[in-house]
């Protein structure tokens, strides 16, 4: 979850300090985990604003429930679970429907709305504009395809393929067995691939 | 798909994703490899999976917006976190949860409306600033435009505000304000298929719904009117008439945006909000229906407002009062505001000088009547003055909450720096994304309107989808 080992090593001590009421320690925890939590929230809520709300809410809940964290799992995993719950609530409230496969290219703003992937191109690190455009398109199609999946399938793909969690971590976050994680992930990937079938050329281009 | 496959393909299919990732080993791996050697279909599947996974893994993580980290820290030091309850924290009040979406929804409506406003002749607009700057006087009671012009930032806090006084205002019956009176119009706007045909009217209705129905003293006044409330007083009658006529006709675009017509003239008494106390004040409820149009200035019970400490600034959508007239929408970017001063009517409801990344949103506005808050953001580029309209909000039913939610704005972009352009009206957001949900509500800005507006303001307009426009200064 965290970018490097040094950060990972830092976490338990920070958690202990934060439990003792050290707010700066918790601030540091926020700093370390915010990117992962934010991106998770983005993918689950599918709305930037909701994701921001979700991040705030998640950290607030984590802060207030810190005493209940007993270190059985990694703090990151625990935080993920908190965030995922918040994001699910948020997504449910927003009531966004899954996209239909026919809407992947999204030329119809009425239906798709200017959502994350449209905005996301600015973050592209591709220097070459042409390649950046392809990468942008690829990303858009991919993320839209992701939105056609049912929630439980989307979640595993987000956690595994986008966020890089391990099977075990996902099992802890979702509170399901590792075997279930694997089978769910396989099914989700197959479904995603089927949805993306018409766009395979795009995916292969430059990848 | 898999049902039509040969049995062996079906049996192996579930392992293909892992195989594509090289996570299968041993005998299973050998079996799959053997099968693939003789099965073009499955080879193709694996290739497709590999391409997909490579693309997925190449999706970059997005950076956390700086203001978000700041907001999280703030919320952790807020009143809610301070309680640090052993159990799940008390859910924020419905008010809290809805304040931002409502504000946003209203703002969005204001945008839609403003853009559909008939555009007055430029001359009319040009004359406005002179009048405005010539009269930096305190607000007039009768013509309310609470913030037109805004009091200067250093404007002294009126005694009533300072004493944590009481507010008075033309409150509306509760059921009209936010509840039953409101939902239908929203719902109607949502579902009516032909809505696009009458953008002007539709906007009016929606906006009206968002801010409560008109009260007797100003039957035509409503949110859109309110949105235009702060219009310069110096708009010639002729222009106003023209504006009004065009409005009813669905809003033609004539070249510059007019501050609104007579409908805008709706009195909101000064002293509409008063400061009660600082952080984390719960909005006071139970201040029930004063008759619509109650005499301005009369004490109408205590008021309170709430500091939205745990959330991002409620001022995400607003009507902007520029030097030359009234502009459209913004988000008060936390990183942008160095000092935020909030005026309600002519009262400062938040002391100046604090570094503020958030804005007070008066509960009074949320619970009693359509009203507005003027916000001044001081920055190096000068003071920017905004008028934020809050909808009247009585008891919020579930229906409204979902309805309002639907129109919530995506985070808006940065406000463009210079609001005092030649045209008098700047479309001020960069990277703004007004999300349009499922196409129920014709919130897309009319293309021609945006084009002409941009032309008049000497800005370049870009859009990819006809929904989101970005305007930038011309090079």
XYZ file of C-alpha atoms in Angstrom:
682
model
C 0.000 0.000 0.000
C 2.702 2.380 0.865
C 5.278 3.351 -1.607
C 8.341 2.136 0.203
C 9.578 0.103 3.079
C 10.829 3.014 5.130
C 7.326 4.359 5.243
C 5.912 1.008 6.151
C 8.345 0.712 9.022
C 7.320 4.083 10.279
C 3.666 3.206 10.604
C 3.428 1.087 13.783
C 5.220 3.657 15.846
C 3.068 6.424 14.445
C -0.021 4.436 15.245
C 1.118 3.952 18.813
C 1.836 7.635 19.185
C -1.467 8.576 17.620
C -3.263 6.279 20.006
C -1.660 8.182 22.813
C -3.159 11.313 21.409
C -0.295 12.601 19.313
C -2.044 14.435 16.549
C 1.062 15.069 14.581
C 1.649 11.369 14.410
C -1.802 10.924 13.021
C -1.175 13.733 10.573
C 1.785 11.812 9.345
C -0.330 8.722 8.979
C -2.762 10.740 6.961
C 0.031 11.992 4.787
C 1.327 8.502 4.171
C -1.980 6.931 3.392
C -3.915 9.710 1.736
C -2.855 8.868 -1.817
C -3.967 5.274 -1.555
C -7.178 6.151 0.205
C -7.946 8.937 -2.191
C -7.453 6.759 -5.225
C -9.484 3.996 -3.740
C -12.266 6.447 -3.044
C -12.052 7.835 -6.551
C -12.551 4.433 -8.054
C -15.302 3.383 -5.751
C -17.311 6.587 -5.697
C -16.452 7.486 -9.280
C -16.735 11.123 -8.415
C -13.982 13.440 -7.392
C -15.991 15.412 -4.962
C -17.440 12.376 -3.291
C -13.988 10.919 -3.100
C -12.717 13.951 -1.280
C -15.574 13.789 1.148
C -14.889 10.169 1.567
C -11.239 10.698 2.393
C -12.089 13.217 5.038
C -14.728 11.038 6.509
C -12.512 7.991 6.462
C -9.686 9.671 8.310
C -12.062 11.178 10.760
C -13.564 7.801 11.467
C -10.165 6.236 11.687
C -9.027 8.890 14.100
C -12.002 8.443 16.299
C -11.924 4.711 16.136
C -8.207 4.376 16.518
C -8.476 2.827 19.932
C -10.391 -0.040 18.392
C -7.521 -0.822 16.097
C -5.660 -3.606 17.822
C -2.975 -4.277 15.342
C -4.227 -7.658 14.228
C -3.969 -6.527 10.669
C -1.771 -3.823 9.273
C -2.943 -0.321 9.963
C -3.148 0.300 6.243
C -5.470 -2.611 5.779
C -7.636 -1.476 8.615
C -7.726 2.028 7.177
C -8.600 0.634 3.802
C -11.544 -1.138 5.246
C -12.757 2.009 6.939
C -12.343 3.957 3.726
C -13.989 1.329 1.633
C -17.008 1.340 3.872
C -17.268 5.084 3.680
C -16.834 5.014 -0.074
C -19.489 2.376 -0.473
C -21.904 4.416 1.583
C -21.102 7.437 -0.479
C -21.506 5.599 -3.746
C -24.777 4.170 -2.597
C -26.047 7.572 -1.632
C -25.046 8.991 -4.966
C -26.875 6.164 -6.655
C -24.751 6.071 -9.741
C -25.647 3.309 -12.072
C -23.118 1.116 -13.779
C -22.359 2.123 -17.302
C -23.456 0.006 -20.177
C -20.818 -1.551 -22.307
C -22.031 0.424 -25.286
C -21.076 3.609 -23.521
C -17.408 2.969 -23.241
C -16.377 5.558 -25.716
C -18.632 7.991 -24.062
C -19.352 10.432 -26.801
C -22.589 11.134 -25.142
C -21.949 13.464 -22.267
C -25.569 13.279 -21.268
C -25.166 9.751 -20.251
C -21.652 9.544 -19.059
C -21.002 12.967 -17.695
C -17.604 14.480 -17.450
C -16.243 12.085 -14.972
C -12.974 11.120 -13.606
C -11.295 9.684 -16.578
C -12.040 12.733 -18.639
C -10.396 14.885 -16.111
C -7.630 12.493 -15.492
C -5.664 13.167 -18.630
C -4.013 16.128 -17.060
C -2.175 13.771 -14.826
C -0.696 11.878 -17.664
C 3.053 11.813 -17.597
C 3.396 11.029 -21.297
C 5.615 13.613 -22.877
C 4.575 12.908 -26.458
C 1.166 14.458 -27.118
C 0.126 11.803 -29.582
C 0.998 9.004 -27.239
C -0.536 10.935 -24.421
C -3.753 11.101 -26.388
C -3.717 7.362 -26.934
C -2.870 6.739 -23.323
C -5.641 9.065 -22.340
C -8.119 7.264 -24.513
C -6.966 3.932 -23.204
C -7.291 5.031 -19.677
C -10.720 6.428 -20.317
C -11.986 3.269 -21.921
C -10.477 1.155 -19.195
C -11.920 3.112 -16.359
C -15.260 3.259 -18.027
C -15.182 -0.440 -18.593
C -14.470 -0.829 -14.930
C -17.629 1.037 -14.250
C -19.661 -1.557 -16.065
C -18.718 -4.189 -13.518
C -20.800 -4.914 -10.481
C -19.441 -3.373 -7.304
C -17.916 -6.480 -5.795
C -15.996 -7.229 -8.956
C -14.897 -3.688 -9.433
C -13.614 -3.529 -5.908
C -11.257 -6.445 -6.278
C -9.874 -5.127 -9.513
C -9.378 -1.714 -7.991
C -7.683 -3.167 -4.960
C -5.542 -5.659 -6.789
C -4.770 -4.218 -10.168
C -4.963 -0.524 -9.520
C -3.946 -0.295 -5.906
C -1.583 -3.199 -5.796
C -2.809 -4.932 -2.681
C -1.995 -8.569 -2.196
C -4.589 -11.317 -2.073
C -4.146 -11.502 1.671
C -4.559 -7.797 2.152
C -7.650 -7.772 0.020
C -9.023 -10.679 1.996
C -8.575 -8.652 5.155
C -10.033 -5.513 3.703
C -13.062 -7.243 2.274
C -13.280 -9.809 5.039
C -13.478 -12.696 2.673
C -11.268 -15.707 2.221
C -8.193 -15.564 0.079
C -9.646 -18.188 -2.226
C -12.692 -16.046 -2.710
C -10.518 -13.081 -3.523
C -8.779 -15.068 -6.227
C -11.862 -16.447 -7.824
C -13.624 -13.129 -7.665
C -10.670 -11.407 -9.198
C -10.457 -13.936 -11.990
C -14.086 -13.567 -12.768
C -13.896 -9.811 -12.642
C -10.934 -9.744 -14.990
C -12.612 -12.022 -17.453
C -15.717 -9.892 -17.376
C -13.659 -6.777 -17.850
C -11.811 -8.316 -20.734
C -15.070 -9.261 -22.400
C -16.317 -5.727 -22.003
C -13.126 -4.413 -23.491
C -13.087 -6.802 -26.391
C -14.057 -4.199 -28.993
C -11.227 -1.987 -27.798
C -8.419 -4.467 -27.649
C -6.469 -2.726 -30.359
C -6.495 0.405 -28.330
C -5.219 -1.452 -25.316
C -2.429 -3.054 -27.261
C -1.326 0.128 -28.873
C 1.823 1.247 -27.188
C 1.361 -1.033 -24.253
C -19.655 -16.597 -24.124
C -17.998 -19.363 -22.224
C -20.971 -21.598 -22.626
C -20.287 -21.957 -26.309
C -16.686 -22.900 -25.766
C -15.347 -26.406 -25.930
C -15.312 -28.093 -22.584
C -11.582 -27.871 -22.121
C -11.547 -24.166 -22.839
C -14.323 -23.654 -20.322
C -12.440 -25.585 -17.700
C -9.279 -23.596 -18.164
C -10.860 -20.231 -18.692
C -10.967 -19.328 -15.015
C -7.204 -19.737 -14.765
C -6.355 -17.622 -17.722
C -6.140 -14.307 -15.881
C -3.631 -15.724 -13.438
C -1.811 -17.469 -16.238
C -1.638 -14.214 -18.136
C 0.046 -12.764 -15.109
C 2.409 -15.705 -14.744
C 0.988 -16.577 -11.401
C 0.186 -20.166 -12.218
C 2.785 -22.801 -11.687
C 3.355 -26.514 -11.723
C 1.126 -28.971 -13.432
C -1.647 -26.487 -14.017
C 0.695 -24.219 -15.846
C 1.878 -27.028 -18.042
C -1.691 -28.049 -18.784
C -2.651 -24.547 -19.781
C 0.434 -24.131 -21.941
C -0.316 -27.372 -23.659
C -3.885 -26.326 -24.291
C -2.868 -22.931 -25.571
C -0.515 -24.468 -28.058
C -3.458 -26.034 -29.781
C -6.169 -23.476 -29.170
C -6.035 -20.174 -30.977
C -9.086 -18.891 -29.159
C -7.556 -19.265 -25.738
C -4.275 -17.834 -26.932
C -6.167 -14.813 -28.039
C -7.860 -14.648 -24.665
C -4.558 -14.665 -22.877
C -3.183 -11.991 -25.173
C -6.220 -9.860 -24.537
C -5.895 -10.351 -20.808
C -2.251 -9.394 -20.925
C -2.994 -6.229 -22.844
C -5.751 -5.372 -20.433
C -3.659 -6.012 -17.359
C -0.764 -4.025 -18.728
C -3.093 -1.120 -19.359
C -4.656 -1.453 -15.949
C -1.318 -1.497 -14.239
C -0.285 1.544 -16.208
C -3.120 3.633 -14.849
C -1.427 6.207 -12.746
C -2.507 7.027 -9.286
C -3.864 10.472 -8.973
C -2.245 12.961 -6.739
C -4.092 14.026 -3.671
C -5.240 17.612 -3.969
C -3.382 19.772 -1.512
C -6.533 21.289 -0.167
C -7.783 17.855 0.707
C -4.918 17.163 3.053
C -5.453 20.519 4.645
C -9.128 19.804 4.987
C -8.461 16.455 6.601
C -6.155 18.058 9.110
C -8.689 20.705 9.821
C -11.413 18.199 10.339
C -9.223 16.252 12.725
C -8.933 19.336 14.812
C -12.569 20.164 14.521
C -15.238 19.772 17.095
C -16.291 16.370 15.928
C -12.865 14.870 16.167
C -12.360 16.555 19.496
C -15.033 14.394 20.972
C -13.293 11.301 19.816
C -16.133 9.152 20.823
C -15.538 5.562 21.681
C -18.315 4.480 19.433
C -19.018 5.461 15.897
C -19.173 9.155 15.774
C -22.442 10.843 15.822
C -23.591 11.305 12.311
C -23.397 14.851 11.153
C -26.723 16.477 11.061
C -28.697 16.285 7.923
C -28.072 19.938 7.627
C -24.389 19.463 7.604
C -24.553 16.740 5.081
C -26.720 18.718 2.809
C -25.299 22.144 3.198
C -22.664 21.745 0.593
C -24.741 19.935 -1.977
C -27.485 22.431 -1.537
C -25.192 25.339 -1.859
C -23.675 23.691 -4.844
C -26.989 22.936 -6.399
C -28.121 26.462 -5.961
C -24.953 27.740 -7.412
C -25.261 25.494 -10.341
C -28.703 26.698 -10.937
C -27.407 30.169 -10.701
C -24.894 29.343 -13.366
C -27.449 27.864 -15.618
C -29.699 30.759 -15.097
C -27.132 33.406 -15.472
C -26.014 31.979 -18.710
C -29.483 31.931 -19.979
C -30.149 35.395 -18.902
C -30.888 37.590 -21.774
C -27.965 39.728 -22.457
C -28.389 43.401 -22.148
C -26.813 45.827 -24.501
C -23.281 46.401 -23.639
C -23.832 50.055 -23.032
C -26.146 49.236 -20.237
C -23.571 47.142 -18.634
C -20.858 49.628 -19.145
C -22.790 52.165 -17.228
C -23.166 49.911 -14.293
C -19.774 50.101 -12.744
C -19.782 53.819 -12.566
C -22.910 53.755 -10.584
C -21.590 51.040 -8.463
C -18.369 52.594 -7.606
C -20.033 55.895 -7.095
C -22.201 54.436 -4.438
C -20.231 52.352 -2.046
C -22.839 53.131 0.469
C -24.356 50.860 3.004
C -27.120 48.809 1.702
C -30.510 50.139 1.319
C -33.167 48.452 3.205
C -35.755 48.452 0.579
C -33.753 47.184 -2.306
C -31.765 44.891 -0.511
C -29.288 43.691 -2.926
C -27.364 42.710 -0.101
C -24.064 43.086 -1.631
C -24.321 45.404 -4.431
C -21.837 46.711 -3.934
C -20.392 44.854 -1.086
C -19.357 46.765 1.870
C -15.686 47.272 1.905
C -13.803 44.563 3.661
C -13.076 46.837 6.517
C -16.650 47.669 6.990
C -17.361 47.758 10.631
C -19.448 45.094 12.104
C -22.792 46.525 12.898
C -23.704 46.516 16.511
C -26.323 43.892 16.079
C -23.907 41.521 14.610
C -21.347 42.259 17.200
C -23.745 41.587 19.954
C -24.643 38.278 18.547
C -27.995 39.632 17.808
C -31.086 38.348 16.283
C -32.055 38.211 12.798
C -35.023 39.286 10.964
C -36.156 38.470 7.566
C -38.887 37.573 5.252
C -39.183 33.994 6.133
C -41.283 31.669 4.145
C -43.638 29.024 5.276
C -41.636 25.991 5.939
C -43.382 23.685 3.599
C -42.854 26.135 0.837
C -39.367 26.830 1.705
C -37.701 23.583 1.171
C -39.989 20.723 1.557
C -43.099 19.966 -0.301
C -42.992 23.207 -2.130
C -39.676 22.475 -3.578
C -39.319 18.931 -4.536
C -41.928 18.911 -7.207
C -40.287 21.578 -9.215
C -37.015 19.803 -9.037
C -38.603 16.577 -9.935
C -40.398 18.130 -12.776
C -37.291 19.625 -14.124
C -35.569 16.356 -13.837
C -37.973 14.321 -15.746
C -39.460 16.566 -18.282
C -38.108 15.410 -21.567
C -38.621 18.621 -23.419
C -36.819 20.635 -20.864
C -34.094 21.466 -23.263
C -36.521 23.349 -25.396
C -37.133 26.063 -22.915
C -33.905 26.535 -21.184
C -34.752 29.875 -19.776
C -37.981 28.821 -18.247
C -36.703 25.583 -17.019
C -33.849 27.192 -15.304
C -36.135 29.576 -13.641
C -38.241 26.841 -12.295
C -35.414 24.822 -11.053
C -33.790 27.731 -9.464
C -37.001 28.684 -7.887
C -37.303 25.286 -6.493
C -33.860 25.416 -5.131
C -34.327 28.584 -3.274
C -37.907 28.579 -2.287
C -40.922 30.097 -3.855
C -41.616 33.737 -4.060
C -43.134 35.591 -1.221
C -45.874 38.109 -1.567
C -43.746 41.229 -1.634
C -41.928 40.081 -4.712
C -44.032 37.513 -6.413
C -41.646 36.876 -9.201
C -38.586 36.750 -7.104
C -36.845 33.514 -6.582
C -33.448 32.023 -6.739
C -32.650 33.102 -10.222
C -33.843 36.457 -9.284
C -31.835 36.167 -6.195
C -28.959 35.149 -8.310
C -29.240 38.417 -9.987
C -30.090 40.247 -6.889
C -26.849 41.915 -6.479
C -27.109 43.437 -9.872
C -25.980 46.954 -10.228
C -28.727 49.349 -9.668
C -27.837 51.397 -12.637
C -29.063 49.118 -15.338
C -31.363 51.155 -17.496
C -34.975 50.270 -17.487
C -34.990 49.569 -21.162
C -32.292 47.027 -20.806
C -34.118 45.449 -17.976
C -37.271 45.175 -19.948
C -35.503 43.700 -22.831
C -33.826 41.330 -20.530
C -37.043 40.260 -18.999
C -38.724 39.764 -22.299
C -35.937 37.711 -23.639
C -35.877 35.715 -20.509
C -39.408 34.631 -20.928
C -38.760 33.818 -24.490
C -36.152 31.401 -23.484
C -33.192 33.666 -23.304
C -31.515 35.001 -26.336
C -27.971 35.878 -26.401
C -27.198 39.389 -27.369
C -23.613 39.879 -26.625
C -23.173 40.624 -22.994
C -24.781 39.361 -19.931
C -27.162 41.593 -18.268
C -27.513 41.770 -14.645
C -31.005 40.680 -14.141
C -34.199 42.473 -14.737
C -36.816 43.651 -12.309
C -37.371 40.201 -10.977
C -34.118 40.594 -9.294
C -35.337 43.367 -7.141
C -36.130 41.509 -4.104
C -35.558 42.925 -0.738
C -33.476 41.009 1.645
C -33.126 43.018 4.738
C -29.785 43.818 6.112
C -28.995 41.956 9.197
C -30.386 38.840 7.778
C -27.795 36.819 9.500
C -26.144 37.503 12.676
C -23.203 36.021 14.281
C -23.942 33.852 17.158
C -20.690 32.325 17.922
C -17.808 30.711 16.277
C -16.912 27.230 15.439
C -19.113 24.305 15.158
C -22.321 25.986 15.959
C -25.243 23.897 15.105
C -27.798 25.599 13.027
C -30.730 26.476 15.018
C -33.853 24.748 14.061
C -37.401 25.140 14.960
C -37.621 28.699 13.880
C -40.766 28.003 12.130
C -42.586 29.736 9.433
C -42.805 33.381 9.641
C -45.306 34.604 7.182
C -43.780 35.182 3.841
C -42.474 38.630 3.486
C -42.437 39.443 7.140
C -41.425 42.971 7.716
C -37.755 43.390 7.179
C -35.890 44.381 10.208
C -38.262 42.876 12.654
C -36.771 40.492 15.081
C -37.609 37.041 13.988
C -35.908 34.921 16.524
C -32.349 33.990 17.160
C -30.235 32.805 14.357
C -27.103 30.859 14.108
C -24.775 29.750 11.500
C -22.433 26.962 11.281
C -18.847 26.754 10.502
C -18.351 23.926 8.179
C -15.158 22.889 9.699
C -15.035 19.308 8.708
C -15.856 19.727 5.113
C -14.653 21.637 2.212
C -15.855 25.158 1.823
C -19.520 25.399 1.169
C -18.865 28.218 -1.183
C -18.352 26.081 -4.124
C -20.790 27.745 -6.319
C -21.666 31.320 -6.165
C -22.676 34.362 -7.989
C -19.889 36.766 -8.330
C -20.204 40.411 -8.044
C -17.686 41.978 -10.295
C -16.903 45.573 -10.793
C -19.209 45.700 -13.681
C -21.988 43.469 -12.854
C -22.806 40.114 -11.773
C -20.970 37.054 -12.723
C -21.469 33.439 -12.353
C -19.880 30.664 -10.503
C -16.881 29.778 -8.557
C -15.466 27.551 -6.075
C -13.750 29.216 -3.256
C -10.497 27.459 -3.618
C -9.063 26.901 -0.194
C -5.564 27.506 -1.306
C -6.635 30.702 -2.915
C -8.305 32.455 -0.093
C -5.885 34.199 2.101
C -8.442 35.946 4.098
C -12.040 35.275 3.814
C -14.513 37.717 5.036
C -18.065 36.813 5.078
C -20.778 39.315 4.983
C -24.370 38.647 5.430
C -26.266 41.591 4.322
C -23.973 44.316 5.392
C -22.760 42.536 8.427
C -19.486 40.885 8.797
C -20.247 37.504 10.138
C -16.751 36.341 10.286
C -13.996 38.475 11.550
C -11.311 39.346 9.125
C -7.716 38.421 9.256
C -8.044 34.765 9.911
C -6.496 32.509 7.448
C -9.467 30.756 6.183
C -9.959 27.945 3.865
C -13.576 27.773 4.533
C -16.513 29.943 4.802
C -19.330 30.280 7.166
C -22.609 29.374 5.822
C -25.390 30.872 7.791
C -27.838 28.447 9.136
C -30.358 31.181 8.933
C -30.150 30.972 5.217
C -30.529 27.277 5.264
C -33.525 27.156 7.438
C -35.620 30.130 6.775
C -35.603 31.811 3.465
C -33.743 32.281 0.274
C -30.933 34.494 1.088
C -27.424 35.262 0.299
C -24.074 35.580 1.786
C -21.470 37.830 0.429
C -17.973 36.647 0.582
C -14.887 38.627 0.100
C -11.722 36.853 -0.670
C -8.651 38.912 -0.312
C -5.651 37.857 -2.200
C -2.635 39.365 -3.779
C -4.608 39.977 -6.898
C -7.020 42.084 -4.978
C -10.256 41.529 -3.253
C -12.775 39.338 -4.873
C -16.274 39.629 -3.821
C -18.771 36.909 -4.176
C -22.323 36.553 -3.392
C -23.288 33.139 -2.377
C -26.880 32.243 -2.424
C -28.144 29.761 -0.043
C -31.444 28.165 -0.637
C -34.171 28.400 1.845
C -34.202 25.206 3.732
C -36.742 24.039 6.141
C -37.037 20.477 7.092
C -35.189 18.558 4.552
C -36.981 15.507 3.509
C -35.345 12.541 1.992
C -36.723 13.399 -1.328
C -34.990 16.708 -1.428
C -31.796 15.344 -0.254
C -31.580 12.996 -3.126
C -32.871 15.522 -5.540
C -30.401 18.081 -4.438
C -27.667 15.609 -4.499
C -28.211 14.972 -8.103
C -27.156 18.432 -9.003
C -24.140 18.558 -6.910
C -21.240 20.213 -8.548
C -18.068 18.504 -9.222
C -15.218 20.396 -7.803
C -14.884 23.526 -9.738
C -11.634 24.762 -10.974
C -9.706 27.806 -10.157
C -11.302 31.106 -10.495
C -9.725 33.077 -13.210
C -7.805 35.906 -11.870
C -9.192 38.974 -13.438
C -12.815 39.505 -12.944
C -12.994 43.032 -14.207
C -12.839 42.527 -17.890
C -13.964 44.781 -20.633
C -17.239 43.094 -20.962
C -18.049 43.337 -17.372
C -18.606 39.706 -17.135
C -16.101 37.031 -16.843
C -16.822 33.432 -16.959
C -14.539 32.691 -14.241
C -13.897 29.092 -13.832
C -11.076 27.196 -15.237
C -11.484 23.508 -15.387
C -14.957 23.740 -14.130
C -16.966 20.642 -14.326
C -20.585 20.940 -13.736
C -21.571 17.388 -13.657
C -24.648 16.557 -15.478
C -26.301 13.583 -14.068
C -27.980 11.263 -16.453
C -29.139 14.136 -18.536
C -32.270 14.973 -16.679
C -31.638 18.579 -16.286
C -30.513 20.794 -19.084
C -27.665 22.276 -17.207
C -25.309 22.362 -20.079
C -24.415 25.870 -20.909
C -25.893 26.927 -24.209
C -23.005 26.879 -26.591
C -23.811 30.144 -28.247
C -24.148 31.852 -24.942
C -20.772 30.699 -23.850
C -19.209 31.583 -27.150
C -20.577 35.073 -27.124
C -19.780 35.526 -23.547
C -16.232 34.490 -24.113
C -16.005 36.716 -27.121
C -17.259 39.656 -25.172
C -14.937 38.948 -22.321
C -11.993 38.465 -24.623
C -11.549 34.944 -23.472
C -11.016 31.742 -25.305
C -13.526 29.063 -24.622
C -12.801 25.397 -24.859
C -15.070 22.509 -24.512
C -14.724 18.879 -25.228
C -18.153 17.726 -24.494
C -20.416 20.704 -24.552
C -20.929 20.425 -20.863
C -17.762 21.677 -19.416
C -16.295 24.882 -20.641
C -12.968 26.227 -19.823
C -12.317 29.841 -20.409
C -8.909 31.292 -20.457
C -7.566 34.709 -21.136
C -6.702 35.208 -24.750
C -3.125 35.069 -25.721
